Tab-separated table of C-alpha atoms in Angstrom:
chain	number	residue	atom	x	y	z
A	1	VAL	CA	0.000	0.000	0.000
A	2	CYS	CA	1.561	3.328	-0.987
A	3	SER	CA	1.102	6.386	1.225
A	4	SER	CA	-1.524	8.045	-1.006
A	5	ASP	CA	-3.558	4.805	-1.138
A	6	LEU	CA	-3.311	4.503	2.635
A	7	LEU	CA	-4.620	8.032	3.153
A	8	ASP	CA	-7.421	7.455	0.612
A	9	ASN	CA	-8.378	4.226	2.428
A	10	ILE	CA	-8.518	5.980	5.783
A	11	ARG	CA	-10.650	8.835	4.368
A	12	ASP	CA	-13.039	6.377	2.671
A	13	THR	CA	-13.335	4.365	5.879
A	14	GLN	CA	-14.301	7.480	7.848
A	15	SER	CA	-17.054	8.308	5.358
A	16	GLN	CA	-18.507	4.762	5.258
A	17	GLN	CA	-17.995	3.343	8.756
A	18	LYS	CA	-18.716	4.605	12.265
A	19	GLN	CA	-17.853	3.430	15.776
A	20	ILE	CA	-14.762	1.618	14.481
A	21	HIS	CA	-13.008	-0.662	16.973
A	22	ILE	CA	-9.834	-2.542	15.957
A	23	SER	CA	-8.307	-5.305	18.094
A	24	THR	CA	-5.002	-7.062	17.450
A	25	SER	CA	-3.762	-10.504	18.455
A	26	ASP	CA	-0.910	-12.925	17.785
A	27	ILE	CA	1.605	-10.097	17.450
A	28	ARG	CA	5.044	-11.246	16.288
A	29	THR	CA	8.115	-9.070	15.810
A	30	VAL	CA	11.496	-9.538	14.171
A	31	ALA	CA	14.021	-6.837	15.005
A	32	GLU	CA	17.337	-5.960	13.399
A	33	ALA	CA	19.655	-3.008	13.993
A	34	ASP	CA	17.692	-0.518	11.886
A	35	SER	CA	14.441	-2.293	11.021
A	36	VAL	CA	11.523	-4.068	12.662
A	37	LEU	CA	8.966	-6.355	11.046
A	38	ILE	CA	5.646	-6.609	12.900
A	39	GLN	CA	3.099	-9.286	11.965
A	40	LEU	CA	-0.328	-9.455	13.559
A	41	ASN	CA	-3.893	-10.606	13.206
A	42	TRP	CA	-6.611	-7.977	13.445
A	43	GLU	CA	-10.344	-7.837	14.000
A	44	LYS	CA	-12.360	-4.775	13.040
A	45	ARG	CA	-15.896	-4.113	14.335
A	46	TYR	CA	-17.886	-1.180	13.028
A	47	LEU	CA	-21.279	0.091	11.918
A	48	VAL	CA	-21.890	0.474	8.183
A	49	LEU	CA	-23.013	4.086	7.833
A	50	VAL	CA	-25.620	3.444	5.097
A	51	ASN	CA	-27.799	1.135	7.236
A	52	MET	CA	-26.101	1.272	10.687
A	53	MET	CA	-25.722	-2.511	10.615
A	54	PRO	CA	-22.837	-3.990	12.632
A	55	LYS	CA	-20.056	-5.694	10.697
A	56	LEU	CA	-16.997	-7.737	11.641
A	57	THR	CA	-13.961	-8.169	9.399
A	58	THR	CA	-10.700	-9.939	10.174
A	59	GLY	CA	-7.300	-10.169	8.595
A	60	HIS	CA	-3.548	-10.444	8.901
A	61	ALA	CA	-1.145	-7.552	8.367
A	62	THR	CA	2.589	-6.930	8.249
A	63	PHE	CA	4.196	-3.579	9.061
A	64	GLN	CA	7.827	-2.754	8.381
A	65	MET	CA	9.528	0.036	10.315
A	66	LYS	CA	12.927	1.525	9.416
A	67	TYR	CA	15.154	3.634	11.610
A	68	THR	CA	16.411	6.776	9.884
A	69	SER	CA	18.277	9.878	11.007
A	70	GLN	CA	14.818	11.308	11.817
A	71	GLY	CA	13.757	8.337	13.956
A	72	TRP	CA	11.489	5.360	13.240
A	73	ARG	CA	9.433	5.557	10.046
A	74	LEU	CA	6.799	3.282	8.543
A	75	ALA	CA	8.472	1.692	5.503
A	76	GLY	CA	5.793	-0.723	4.316
A	77	ILE	CA	2.438	-2.368	4.937
A	78	GLY	CA	1.443	-5.761	3.599
A	79	GLY	CA	-1.323	-8.295	3.953
A	80	ASP	CA	-4.964	-7.435	4.498
A	81	ASN	CA	-5.602	-3.690	4.707
A	82	VAL	CA	-7.347	-2.915	7.998
A	83	PHE	CA	-7.706	0.697	6.853
A	84	ALA	CA	-9.670	-0.129	3.682
A	85	ALA	CA	-13.366	0.722	3.716
A	86	SER	CA	-14.184	-2.737	2.386
A	87	ALA	CA	-11.631	-4.644	4.469
A	88	LYS	CA	-11.638	-8.370	3.777
């Protein structure tokens, strides 16, 4: 997911879903000197704005963080997109 897609996904989610609650589980990390890989399962509960019906979606995501001269930065996101309006 590139940064513009990520921001678009978050904006779309806010216009289509309300009362969003995201839980994570099975968090695994792999750390090196200047990078960290974080893998996790997620569960997202929310109300669909059109009909206010509750919905549950689940998925698995991977986040890569890199250490730069400006501190830790998000370098990549993979797997199922928890931020997408129509998440899995």
